[in-house]
Coordinates of C-alpha atoms and ligand atoms in Angstrom, one line a residue:
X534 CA 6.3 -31.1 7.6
X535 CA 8.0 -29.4 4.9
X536 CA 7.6 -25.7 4.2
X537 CA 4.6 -26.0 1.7
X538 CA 2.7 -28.0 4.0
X539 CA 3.7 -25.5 6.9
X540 CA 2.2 -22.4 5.1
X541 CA -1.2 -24.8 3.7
X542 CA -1.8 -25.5 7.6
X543 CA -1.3 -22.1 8.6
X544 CA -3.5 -20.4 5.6
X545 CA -6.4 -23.5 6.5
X546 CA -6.3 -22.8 10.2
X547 CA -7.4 -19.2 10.4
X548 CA -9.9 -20.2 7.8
X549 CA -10.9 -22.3 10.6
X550 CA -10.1 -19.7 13.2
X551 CA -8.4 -22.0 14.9
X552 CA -6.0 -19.4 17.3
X553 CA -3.9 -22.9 18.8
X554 CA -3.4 -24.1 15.5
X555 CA -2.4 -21.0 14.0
X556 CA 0.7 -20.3 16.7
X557 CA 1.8 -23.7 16.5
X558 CA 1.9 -23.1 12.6
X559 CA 4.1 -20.2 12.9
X560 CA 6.4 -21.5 15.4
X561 CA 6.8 -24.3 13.7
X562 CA 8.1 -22.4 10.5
X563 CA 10.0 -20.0 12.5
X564 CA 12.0 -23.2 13.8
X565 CA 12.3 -24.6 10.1
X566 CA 13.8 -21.6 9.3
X567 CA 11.3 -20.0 7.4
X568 CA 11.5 -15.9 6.8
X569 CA 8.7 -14.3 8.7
X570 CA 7.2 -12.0 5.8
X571 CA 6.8 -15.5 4.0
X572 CA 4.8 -16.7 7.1
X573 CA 3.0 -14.0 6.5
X574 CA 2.7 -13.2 2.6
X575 CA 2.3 -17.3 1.9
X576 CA 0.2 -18.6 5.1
X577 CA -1.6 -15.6 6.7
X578 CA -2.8 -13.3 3.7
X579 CA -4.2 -16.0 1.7
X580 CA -6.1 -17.3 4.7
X581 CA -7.7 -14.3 5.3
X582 CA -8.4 -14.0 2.0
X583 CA -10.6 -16.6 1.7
X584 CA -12.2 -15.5 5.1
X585 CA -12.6 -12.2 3.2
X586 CA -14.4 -14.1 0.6
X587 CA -16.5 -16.6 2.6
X588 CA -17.9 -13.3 4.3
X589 CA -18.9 -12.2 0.6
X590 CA -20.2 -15.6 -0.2
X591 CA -22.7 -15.1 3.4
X592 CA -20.6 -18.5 4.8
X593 CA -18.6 -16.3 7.2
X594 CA -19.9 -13.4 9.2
X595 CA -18.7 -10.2 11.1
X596 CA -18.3 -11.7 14.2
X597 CA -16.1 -14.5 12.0
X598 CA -14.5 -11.8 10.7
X599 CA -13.2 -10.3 13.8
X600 CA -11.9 -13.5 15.3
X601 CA -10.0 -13.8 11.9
X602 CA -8.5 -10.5 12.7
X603 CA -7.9 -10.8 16.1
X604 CA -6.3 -14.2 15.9
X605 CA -4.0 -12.5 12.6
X606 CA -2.7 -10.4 15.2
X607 CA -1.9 -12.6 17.6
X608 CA 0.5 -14.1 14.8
X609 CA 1.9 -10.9 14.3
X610 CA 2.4 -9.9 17.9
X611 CA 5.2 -13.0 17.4
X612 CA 6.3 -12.5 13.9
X613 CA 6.7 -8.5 14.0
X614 CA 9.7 -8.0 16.5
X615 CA 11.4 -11.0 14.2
X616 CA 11.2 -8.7 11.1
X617 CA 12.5 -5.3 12.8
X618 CA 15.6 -7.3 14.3
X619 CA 16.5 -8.7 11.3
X620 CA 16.0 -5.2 9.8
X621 CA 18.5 -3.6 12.0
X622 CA 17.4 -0.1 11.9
X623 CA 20.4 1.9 11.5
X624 CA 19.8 4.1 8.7
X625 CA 16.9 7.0 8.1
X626 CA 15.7 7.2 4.7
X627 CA 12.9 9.8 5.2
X628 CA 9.6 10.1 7.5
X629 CA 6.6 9.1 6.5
X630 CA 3.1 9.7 7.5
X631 CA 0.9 6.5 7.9
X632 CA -3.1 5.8 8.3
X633 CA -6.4 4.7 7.4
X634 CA -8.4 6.8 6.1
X635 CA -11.3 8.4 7.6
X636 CA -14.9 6.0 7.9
X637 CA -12.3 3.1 7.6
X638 CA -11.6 0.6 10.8
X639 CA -9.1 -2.1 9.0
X640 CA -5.6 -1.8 10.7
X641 CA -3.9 -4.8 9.6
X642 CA -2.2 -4.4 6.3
X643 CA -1.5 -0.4 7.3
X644 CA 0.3 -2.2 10.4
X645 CA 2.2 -4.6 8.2
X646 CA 2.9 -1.4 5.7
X647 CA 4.3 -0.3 9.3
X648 CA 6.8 -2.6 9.9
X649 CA 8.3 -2.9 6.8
X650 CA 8.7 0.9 6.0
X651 CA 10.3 0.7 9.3
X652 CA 12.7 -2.2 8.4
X653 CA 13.5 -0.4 5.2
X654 CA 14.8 2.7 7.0
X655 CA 12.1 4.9 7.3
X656 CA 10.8 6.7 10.3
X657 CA 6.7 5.9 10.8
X658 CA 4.2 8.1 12.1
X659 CA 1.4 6.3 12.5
X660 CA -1.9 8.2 13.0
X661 CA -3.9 5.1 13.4
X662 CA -7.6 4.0 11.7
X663 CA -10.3 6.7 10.8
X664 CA -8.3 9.4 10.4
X665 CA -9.2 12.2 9.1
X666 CA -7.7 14.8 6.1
X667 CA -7.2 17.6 8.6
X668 CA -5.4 15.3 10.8
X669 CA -3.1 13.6 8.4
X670 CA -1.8 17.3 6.9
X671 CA -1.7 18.6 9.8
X672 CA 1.0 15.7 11.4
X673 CA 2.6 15.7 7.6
X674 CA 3.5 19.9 8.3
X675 CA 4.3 18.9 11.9
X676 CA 7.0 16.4 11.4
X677 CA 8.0 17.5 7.8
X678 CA 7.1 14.2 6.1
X679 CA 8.5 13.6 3.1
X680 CA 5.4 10.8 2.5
X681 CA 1.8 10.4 3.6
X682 CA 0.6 6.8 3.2
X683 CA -3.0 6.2 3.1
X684 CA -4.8 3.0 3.3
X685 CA -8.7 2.1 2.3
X686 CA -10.0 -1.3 2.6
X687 CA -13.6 -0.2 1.4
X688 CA -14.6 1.2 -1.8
X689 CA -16.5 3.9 0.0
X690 CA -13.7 5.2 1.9
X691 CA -11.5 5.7 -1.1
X692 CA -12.8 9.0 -1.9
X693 CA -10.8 10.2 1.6
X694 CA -7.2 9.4 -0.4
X695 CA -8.5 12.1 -3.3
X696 CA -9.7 14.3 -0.7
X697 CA -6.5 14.8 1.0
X698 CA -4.7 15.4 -2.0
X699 CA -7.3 17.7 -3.7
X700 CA -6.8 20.1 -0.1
X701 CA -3.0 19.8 -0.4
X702 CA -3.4 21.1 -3.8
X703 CA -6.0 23.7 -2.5
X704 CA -3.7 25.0 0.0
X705 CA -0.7 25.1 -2.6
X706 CA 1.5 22.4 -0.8
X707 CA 0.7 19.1 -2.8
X708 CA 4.8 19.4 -3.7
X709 CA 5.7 19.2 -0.3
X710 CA 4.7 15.8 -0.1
X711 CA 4.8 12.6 -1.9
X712 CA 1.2 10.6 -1.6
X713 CA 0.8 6.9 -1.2
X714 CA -2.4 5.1 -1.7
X715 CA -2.9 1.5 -0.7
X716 CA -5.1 -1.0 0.8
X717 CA -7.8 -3.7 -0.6
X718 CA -10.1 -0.9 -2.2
X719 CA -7.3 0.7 -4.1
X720 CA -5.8 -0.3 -7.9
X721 CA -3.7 1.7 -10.4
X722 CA -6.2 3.2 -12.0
X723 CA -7.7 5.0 -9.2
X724 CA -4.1 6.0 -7.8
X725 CA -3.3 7.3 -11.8
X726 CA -6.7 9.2 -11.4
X727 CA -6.4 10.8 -8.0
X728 CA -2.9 11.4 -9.2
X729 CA -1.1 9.8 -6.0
X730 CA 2.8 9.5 -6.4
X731 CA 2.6 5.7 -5.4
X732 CA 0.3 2.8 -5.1
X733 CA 1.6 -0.9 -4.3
X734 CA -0.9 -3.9 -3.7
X735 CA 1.4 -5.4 -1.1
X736 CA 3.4 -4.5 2.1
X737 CA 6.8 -5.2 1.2
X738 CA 6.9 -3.2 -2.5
X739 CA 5.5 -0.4 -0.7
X740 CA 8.6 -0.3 1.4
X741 CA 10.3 -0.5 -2.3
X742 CA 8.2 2.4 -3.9
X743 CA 8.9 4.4 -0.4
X744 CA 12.7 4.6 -1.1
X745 CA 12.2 5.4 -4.8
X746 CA 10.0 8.2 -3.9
X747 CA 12.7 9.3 -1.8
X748 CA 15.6 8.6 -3.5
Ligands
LIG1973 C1 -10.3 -8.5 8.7 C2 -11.4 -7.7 8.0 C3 -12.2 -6.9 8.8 C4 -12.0 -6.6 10.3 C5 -10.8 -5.6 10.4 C6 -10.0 -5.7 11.7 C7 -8.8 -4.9 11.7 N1 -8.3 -4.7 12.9 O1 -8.2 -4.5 10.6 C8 -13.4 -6.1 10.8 C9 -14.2 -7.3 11.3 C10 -13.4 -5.0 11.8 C11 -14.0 -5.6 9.4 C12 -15.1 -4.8 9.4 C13 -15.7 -4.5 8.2 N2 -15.4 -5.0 7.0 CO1 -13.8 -6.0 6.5 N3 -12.6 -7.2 6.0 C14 -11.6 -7.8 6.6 C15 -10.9 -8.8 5.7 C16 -11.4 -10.2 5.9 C17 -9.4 -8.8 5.7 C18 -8.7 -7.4 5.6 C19 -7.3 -7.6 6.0 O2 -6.8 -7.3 7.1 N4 -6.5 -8.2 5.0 C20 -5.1 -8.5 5.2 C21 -4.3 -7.3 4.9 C22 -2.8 -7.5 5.2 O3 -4.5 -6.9 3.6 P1 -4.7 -5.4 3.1 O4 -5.3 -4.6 4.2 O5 -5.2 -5.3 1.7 O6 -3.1 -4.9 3.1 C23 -2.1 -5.3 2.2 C24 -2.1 -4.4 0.9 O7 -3.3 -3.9 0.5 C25 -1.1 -3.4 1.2 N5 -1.5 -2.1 1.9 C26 -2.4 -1.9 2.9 N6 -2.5 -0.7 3.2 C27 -1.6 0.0 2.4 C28 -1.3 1.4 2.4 C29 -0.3 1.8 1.5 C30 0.0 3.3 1.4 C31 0.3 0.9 0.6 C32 1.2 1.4 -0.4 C33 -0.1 -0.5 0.6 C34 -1.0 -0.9 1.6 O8 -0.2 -4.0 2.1 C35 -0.8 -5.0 2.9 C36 0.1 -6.2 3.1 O9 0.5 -6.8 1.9 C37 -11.3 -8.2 4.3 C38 -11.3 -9.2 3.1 C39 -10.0 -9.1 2.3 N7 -9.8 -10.1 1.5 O10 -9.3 -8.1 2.3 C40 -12.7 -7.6 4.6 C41 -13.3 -6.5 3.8 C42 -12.2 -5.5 3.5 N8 -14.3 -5.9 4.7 C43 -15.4 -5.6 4.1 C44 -16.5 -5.0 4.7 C45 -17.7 -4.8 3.9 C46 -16.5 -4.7 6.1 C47 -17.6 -4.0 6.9 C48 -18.4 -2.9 6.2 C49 -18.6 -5.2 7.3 C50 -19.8 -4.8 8.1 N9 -21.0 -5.2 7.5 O11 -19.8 -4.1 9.1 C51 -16.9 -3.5 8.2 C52 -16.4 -2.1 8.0 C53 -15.9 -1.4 9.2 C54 -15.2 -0.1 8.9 N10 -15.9 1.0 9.0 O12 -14.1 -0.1 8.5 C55 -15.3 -5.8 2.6 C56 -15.0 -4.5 1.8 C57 -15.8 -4.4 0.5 C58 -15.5 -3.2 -0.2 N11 -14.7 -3.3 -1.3 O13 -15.9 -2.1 0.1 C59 -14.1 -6.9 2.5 C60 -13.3 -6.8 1.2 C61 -14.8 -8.3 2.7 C62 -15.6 -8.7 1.5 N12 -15.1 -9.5 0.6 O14 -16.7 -8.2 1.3 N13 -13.4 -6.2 8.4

């Protein structure tokens, strides 16, 4: 199979939710040679895409959805140590304070956000799903971050990224700190509104924007 057909079976096989078929997929580009953030950019994301959209469409459901999830992570629990070794983590650009915000349970792209701040250099705190404003400035003072990251996959949970920077400003430390908005729910126009330093639409030009910010 070339590497076309590689990342078509991999995408159509978590449509299918197909775990076997998935594993195989990703082995079998691994041993073609393939990068593993194209495995995962070119295969994985646009599979669960179209999960993402059958559950819109009432074809999928949650309990679809969650298999989807679970078996993207199984993919991950092989792909991720193949990214940080070939990052080599020698260097430390900055620290940087990662979550999703508060009401919010999706983990996946802030864990993918993860790895690749990582590889790039930087040192991750990550606070986990659901967390809340207090808890993300309070970590961010702790550790001296020079970034908090904050993900929101759902249009009601956006409002949290504002929040946290609106209290930053309130307690006169919004310079302290640049912000970082990303995640499904989030475009440019909301990050230019809530006046966030950065927002990237995927993992790896965060990463990018990251070491601009810091730079
Ligand atoms: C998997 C999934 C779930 C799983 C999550 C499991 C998990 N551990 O994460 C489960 C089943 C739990 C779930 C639950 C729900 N979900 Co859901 N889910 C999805 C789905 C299919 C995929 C999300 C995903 O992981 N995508 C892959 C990752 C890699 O993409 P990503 O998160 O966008 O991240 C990338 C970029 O955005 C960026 N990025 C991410 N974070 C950050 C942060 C920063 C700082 C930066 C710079 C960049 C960045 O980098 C990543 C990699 O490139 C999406 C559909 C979709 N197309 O997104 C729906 C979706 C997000 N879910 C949706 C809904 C409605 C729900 C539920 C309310 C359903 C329900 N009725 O209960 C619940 C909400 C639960 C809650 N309180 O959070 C809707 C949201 C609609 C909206 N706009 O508000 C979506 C869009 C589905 C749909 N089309 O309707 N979900």
């Amino acid at each position: 199979m070339n590497n076309k057909n590689i990342l078509n079976a991999l995408s159509q096989a978590l449509v299918d939710l197909n775990q076997d078929a998935v594993l195989k997929q990703v082995q079998e580009g691994l041993e073609a040679g393939m990068k593993p953030l194209e495995l995962i950019e070119e295969g994985l994301l646009p599979g669960m895409n179209t999960v993402g959209d059958e559950f819109e469409q009432d074809i999928k459901f949650l309990p679809e959805m969650m298999s989807a999830a679970m078996i993207f992570q199984e993919a991950m629990a092989i792909l991720q140590p193949k990214i940080l070794e070939a990052g080599g983590k020698s260097r430390n650009l900055g620290t940087v304070v990662l979550g999703t915000v508060k009401g919010d349970m999706h983990s996946i792209g802030k864990d993918i956000v993860k790895i690749l701040l990582e590889t790039a250099g930087f040192t991750v705190h990550d606070l986990g799903i659901d967390v809340n404003t207090f808890s993300f400035i309070e970590k961010a003072e702790e550790v001296s971050a020079d970034i908090i990251a904050m993900s929101a996959l759902l249009t009601t949970t956006l409002v949290n990224q504002r929040d946290l920077i609106e209290a930053l400003e309130g307690q006169g430390t919004r310079d302290q700190f640049k912000i970082m908005v990303g995640g499904g729910a989030v475009t440019q126009a909301w990050s230019d509104e809530i006046k966030a330093d950065a927002y990237t639409d995927t993992a790896f030009s965060a990463a990018k924007a990251a070491q601009k910010l810091v730079a």
